[in-house]
Coordinates of C-alpha atoms in Angstrom, one line a residue:
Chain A
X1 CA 77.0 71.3 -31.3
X2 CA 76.8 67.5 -30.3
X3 CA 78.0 66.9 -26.6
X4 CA 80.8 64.7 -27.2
X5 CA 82.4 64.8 -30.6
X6 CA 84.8 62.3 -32.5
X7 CA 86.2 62.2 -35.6
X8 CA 84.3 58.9 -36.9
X9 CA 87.3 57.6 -39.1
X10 CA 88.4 55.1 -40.2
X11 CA 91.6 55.3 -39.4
X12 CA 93.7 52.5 -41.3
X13 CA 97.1 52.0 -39.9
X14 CA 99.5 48.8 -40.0
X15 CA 100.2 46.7 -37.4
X16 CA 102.7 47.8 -35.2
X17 CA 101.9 51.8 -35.7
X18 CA 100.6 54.1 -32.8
X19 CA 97.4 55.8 -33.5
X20 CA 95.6 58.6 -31.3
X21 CA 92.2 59.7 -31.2
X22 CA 91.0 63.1 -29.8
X23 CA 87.4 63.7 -28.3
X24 CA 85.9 67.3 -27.6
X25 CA 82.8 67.9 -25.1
X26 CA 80.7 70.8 -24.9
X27 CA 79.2 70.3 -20.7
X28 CA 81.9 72.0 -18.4
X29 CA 80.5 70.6 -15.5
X30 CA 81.5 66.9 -16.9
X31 CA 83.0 65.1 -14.5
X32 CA 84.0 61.5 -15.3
X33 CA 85.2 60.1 -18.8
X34 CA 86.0 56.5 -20.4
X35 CA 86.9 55.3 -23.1
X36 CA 84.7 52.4 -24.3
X37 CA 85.9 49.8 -27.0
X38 CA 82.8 48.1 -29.6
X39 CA 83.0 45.2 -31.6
X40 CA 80.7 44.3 -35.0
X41 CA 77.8 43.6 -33.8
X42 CA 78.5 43.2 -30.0
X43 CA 78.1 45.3 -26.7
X44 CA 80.4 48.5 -25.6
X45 CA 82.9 47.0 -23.0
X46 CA 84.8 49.7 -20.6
X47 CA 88.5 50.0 -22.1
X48 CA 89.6 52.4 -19.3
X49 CA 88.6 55.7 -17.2
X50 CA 90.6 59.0 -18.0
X51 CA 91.9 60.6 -14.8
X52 CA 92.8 64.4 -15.0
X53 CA 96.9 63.1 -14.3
X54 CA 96.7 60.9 -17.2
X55 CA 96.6 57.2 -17.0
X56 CA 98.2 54.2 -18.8
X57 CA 97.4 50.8 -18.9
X58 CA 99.5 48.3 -21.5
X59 CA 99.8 50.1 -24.8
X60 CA 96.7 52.5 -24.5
X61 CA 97.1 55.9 -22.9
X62 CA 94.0 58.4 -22.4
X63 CA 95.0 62.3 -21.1
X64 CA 92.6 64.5 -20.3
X65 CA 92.8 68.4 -20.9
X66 CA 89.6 70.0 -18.7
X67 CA 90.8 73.6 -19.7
X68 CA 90.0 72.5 -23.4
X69 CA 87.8 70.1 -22.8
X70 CA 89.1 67.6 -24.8
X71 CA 90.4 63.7 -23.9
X72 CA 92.9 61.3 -26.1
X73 CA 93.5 58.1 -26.1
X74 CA 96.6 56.6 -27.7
X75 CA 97.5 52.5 -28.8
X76 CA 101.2 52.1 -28.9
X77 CA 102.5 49.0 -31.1
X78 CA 98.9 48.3 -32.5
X79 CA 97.5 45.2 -33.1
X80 CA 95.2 42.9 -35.6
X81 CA 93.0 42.9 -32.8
X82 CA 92.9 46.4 -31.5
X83 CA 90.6 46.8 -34.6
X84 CA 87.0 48.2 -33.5
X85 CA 85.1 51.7 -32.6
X86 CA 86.4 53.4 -29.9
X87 CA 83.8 55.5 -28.2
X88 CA 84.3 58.3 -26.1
X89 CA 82.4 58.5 -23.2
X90 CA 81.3 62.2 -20.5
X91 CA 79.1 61.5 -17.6
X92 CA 78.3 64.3 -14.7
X93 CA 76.5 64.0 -11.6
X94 CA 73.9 66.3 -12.4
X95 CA 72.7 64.5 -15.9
X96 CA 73.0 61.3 -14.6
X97 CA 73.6 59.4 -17.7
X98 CA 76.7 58.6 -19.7
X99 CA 77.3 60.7 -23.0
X100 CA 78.3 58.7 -26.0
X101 CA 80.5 60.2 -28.5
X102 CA 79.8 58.7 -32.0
X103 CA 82.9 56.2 -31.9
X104 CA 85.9 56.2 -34.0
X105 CA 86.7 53.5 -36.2
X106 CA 90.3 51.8 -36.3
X107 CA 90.9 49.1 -38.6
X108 CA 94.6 47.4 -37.9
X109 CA 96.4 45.7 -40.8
X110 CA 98.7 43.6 -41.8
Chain B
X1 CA 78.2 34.5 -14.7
X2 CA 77.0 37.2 -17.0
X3 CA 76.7 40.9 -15.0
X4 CA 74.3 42.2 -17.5
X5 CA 71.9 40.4 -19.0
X6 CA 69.3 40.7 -21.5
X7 CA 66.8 38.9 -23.8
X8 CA 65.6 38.0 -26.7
X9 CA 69.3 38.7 -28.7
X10 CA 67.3 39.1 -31.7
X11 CA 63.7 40.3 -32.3
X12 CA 62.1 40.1 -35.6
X13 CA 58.3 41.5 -35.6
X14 CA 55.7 42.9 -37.5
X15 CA 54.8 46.6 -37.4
X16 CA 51.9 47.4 -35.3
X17 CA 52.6 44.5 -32.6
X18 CA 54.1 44.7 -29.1
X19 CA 57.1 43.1 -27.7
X20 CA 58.9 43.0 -24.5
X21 CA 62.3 43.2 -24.0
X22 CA 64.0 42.0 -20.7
X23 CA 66.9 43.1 -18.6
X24 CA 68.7 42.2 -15.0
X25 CA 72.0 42.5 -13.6
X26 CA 73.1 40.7 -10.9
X27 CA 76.3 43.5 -10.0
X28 CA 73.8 44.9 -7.5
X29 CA 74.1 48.1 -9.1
X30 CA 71.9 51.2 -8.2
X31 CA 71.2 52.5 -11.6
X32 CA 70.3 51.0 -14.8
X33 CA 70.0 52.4 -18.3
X34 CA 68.3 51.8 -21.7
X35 CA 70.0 53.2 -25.0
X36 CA 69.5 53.1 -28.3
X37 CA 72.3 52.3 -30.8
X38 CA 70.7 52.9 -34.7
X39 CA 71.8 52.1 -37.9
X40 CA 74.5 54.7 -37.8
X41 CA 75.7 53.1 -34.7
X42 CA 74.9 56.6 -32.5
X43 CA 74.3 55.4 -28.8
X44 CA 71.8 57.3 -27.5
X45 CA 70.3 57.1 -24.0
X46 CA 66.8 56.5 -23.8
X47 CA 65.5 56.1 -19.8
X48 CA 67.5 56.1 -16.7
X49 CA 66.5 54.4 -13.3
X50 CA 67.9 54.6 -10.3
X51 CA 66.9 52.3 -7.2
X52 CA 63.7 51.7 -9.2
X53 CA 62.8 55.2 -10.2
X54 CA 62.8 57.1 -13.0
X55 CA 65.3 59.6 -13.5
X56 CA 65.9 60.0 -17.3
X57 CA 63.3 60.1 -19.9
X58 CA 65.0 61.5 -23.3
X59 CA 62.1 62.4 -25.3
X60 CA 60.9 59.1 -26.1
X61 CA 57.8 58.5 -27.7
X62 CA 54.9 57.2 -25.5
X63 CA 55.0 53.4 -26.9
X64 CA 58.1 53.0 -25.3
X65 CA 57.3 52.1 -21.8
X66 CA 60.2 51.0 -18.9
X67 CA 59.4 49.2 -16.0
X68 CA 62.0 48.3 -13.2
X69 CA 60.4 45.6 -10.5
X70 CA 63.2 46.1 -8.3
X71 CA 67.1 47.5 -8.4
X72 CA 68.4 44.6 -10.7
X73 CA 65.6 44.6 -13.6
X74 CA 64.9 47.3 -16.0
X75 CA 62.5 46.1 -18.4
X76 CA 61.1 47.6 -21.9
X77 CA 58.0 47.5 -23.3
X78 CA 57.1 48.4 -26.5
X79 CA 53.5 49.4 -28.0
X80 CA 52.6 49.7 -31.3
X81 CA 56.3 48.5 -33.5
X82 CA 57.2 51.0 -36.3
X83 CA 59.3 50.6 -39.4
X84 CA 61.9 53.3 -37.4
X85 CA 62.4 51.3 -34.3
X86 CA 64.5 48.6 -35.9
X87 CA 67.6 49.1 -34.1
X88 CA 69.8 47.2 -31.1
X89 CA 68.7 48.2 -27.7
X90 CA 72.0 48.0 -25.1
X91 CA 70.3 47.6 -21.1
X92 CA 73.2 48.7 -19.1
X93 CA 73.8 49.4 -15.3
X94 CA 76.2 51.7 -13.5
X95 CA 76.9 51.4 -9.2
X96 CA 76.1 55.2 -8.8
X97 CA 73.8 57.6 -11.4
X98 CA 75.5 59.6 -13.6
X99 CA 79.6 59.6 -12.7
X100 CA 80.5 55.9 -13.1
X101 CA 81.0 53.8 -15.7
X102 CA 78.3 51.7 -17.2
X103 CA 78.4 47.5 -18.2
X104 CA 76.5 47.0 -20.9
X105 CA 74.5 44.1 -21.8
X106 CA 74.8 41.9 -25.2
X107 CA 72.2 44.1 -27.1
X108 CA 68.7 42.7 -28.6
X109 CA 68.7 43.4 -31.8
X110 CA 65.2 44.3 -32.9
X111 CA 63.8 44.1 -36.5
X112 CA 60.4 46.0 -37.4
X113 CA 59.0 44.3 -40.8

């Protein structure tokens, strides 16, 4: 079983739609999570951290369930640019690296 | 200013050589990180440092070789370029090991011919 797993998509919605994405982890003892947000071709850029009350920042959304070990993020009113791979993101103390999911893929249309 | 910074962008070599791949961050961040992003666009990690010292190596061959001068460089070197290392390599630092998040630099996008 991969440690953090994504459905890779794509998920093809039209502008304006709201669009969640669900990531599982296997390591119990994970302690921090992110979403990250990846362009074509460029670097992973922090989109936001996932707190165990929830957290909400502009459109986006990202809950956090540590009983079954899963985290969400949701984009309200999407947008042309909102299109990328969202990756999901597990980091403990104790392995002292950050986990990558394999990303999801959302492309926004008109 | 750029936090994260690495170089060459691209890298286009022949199998067989060796290249060198730099990285520095000026965040004055404790630990930084090489990954590996392939052609399915998996990140994987591939060393960790923190204050200059190893703390992650994920089973990666030999040829690969980090070095980290002080807490704001993490270089790669690489021995000996195979057909199966063409792939973008992200440097990236964190303020704390392990429970933090990460910047990432631009990538180098390296090409084994």
């Amino acid at each position: 079983r991969k440690e953090v797993e994504q459905d890779p998509g794509p998920f093809n919605v039209p502008e304006g739609a709201t669009v969640a994405f669900n990531c599982t982890y296997s390591n119990s003892a994970s302690q921090s999570f992110f979403w990250y947000r990846q362009d074509c071709r460029k670097e992973p850029k922090l989109l936001m951290s996932v707190y165990s009350s929830g957290n909400e920042d502009g459109r986006f959304t990202a809950q956090l369930n540590r009983a079954s070990q899963y985290i969400s993020l949701l984009i309200r009113d999407s947008k042309l640019s909102d299109s990328a791979t969202y990756l999901c993101v597990v980091t403990s103390l104790t392995a002292s690296k950050l986990t990558f999911g394999t990303g999801t893929r959302l492309q926004v249309t008109l | 200013d750029t936090a994260v910074s690495q170089t060459p962008k691209y890298l286009v070599t022949q199998m067989g050589n060796d290249k060198s791949i730099k990285c520095e961050q000026n965040l004055g961040h404790d630990t930084m990180y090489w990954y590996k992003q392939d052609s399915k666009k998996f990140l994987k990690i591939m060393f960790s440092y923190n204050n200059k010292e190893l703390i992650i190596n994920e089973t990666v061959p030999n040829r690969f070789s980090p070095k980290s001068p002080d807490k704001a460089h993490l270089n790669l070197h690489i021995n000996s370029l195979e057909l199966g290392d063409s792939a973008v390599y992200f440097c990236a630092s964190s303020r704390e090991q392990g429970n933090t998040e990460a910047f990432f630099g631009q990538g180098t996008r390296l090409t084994v011919v």
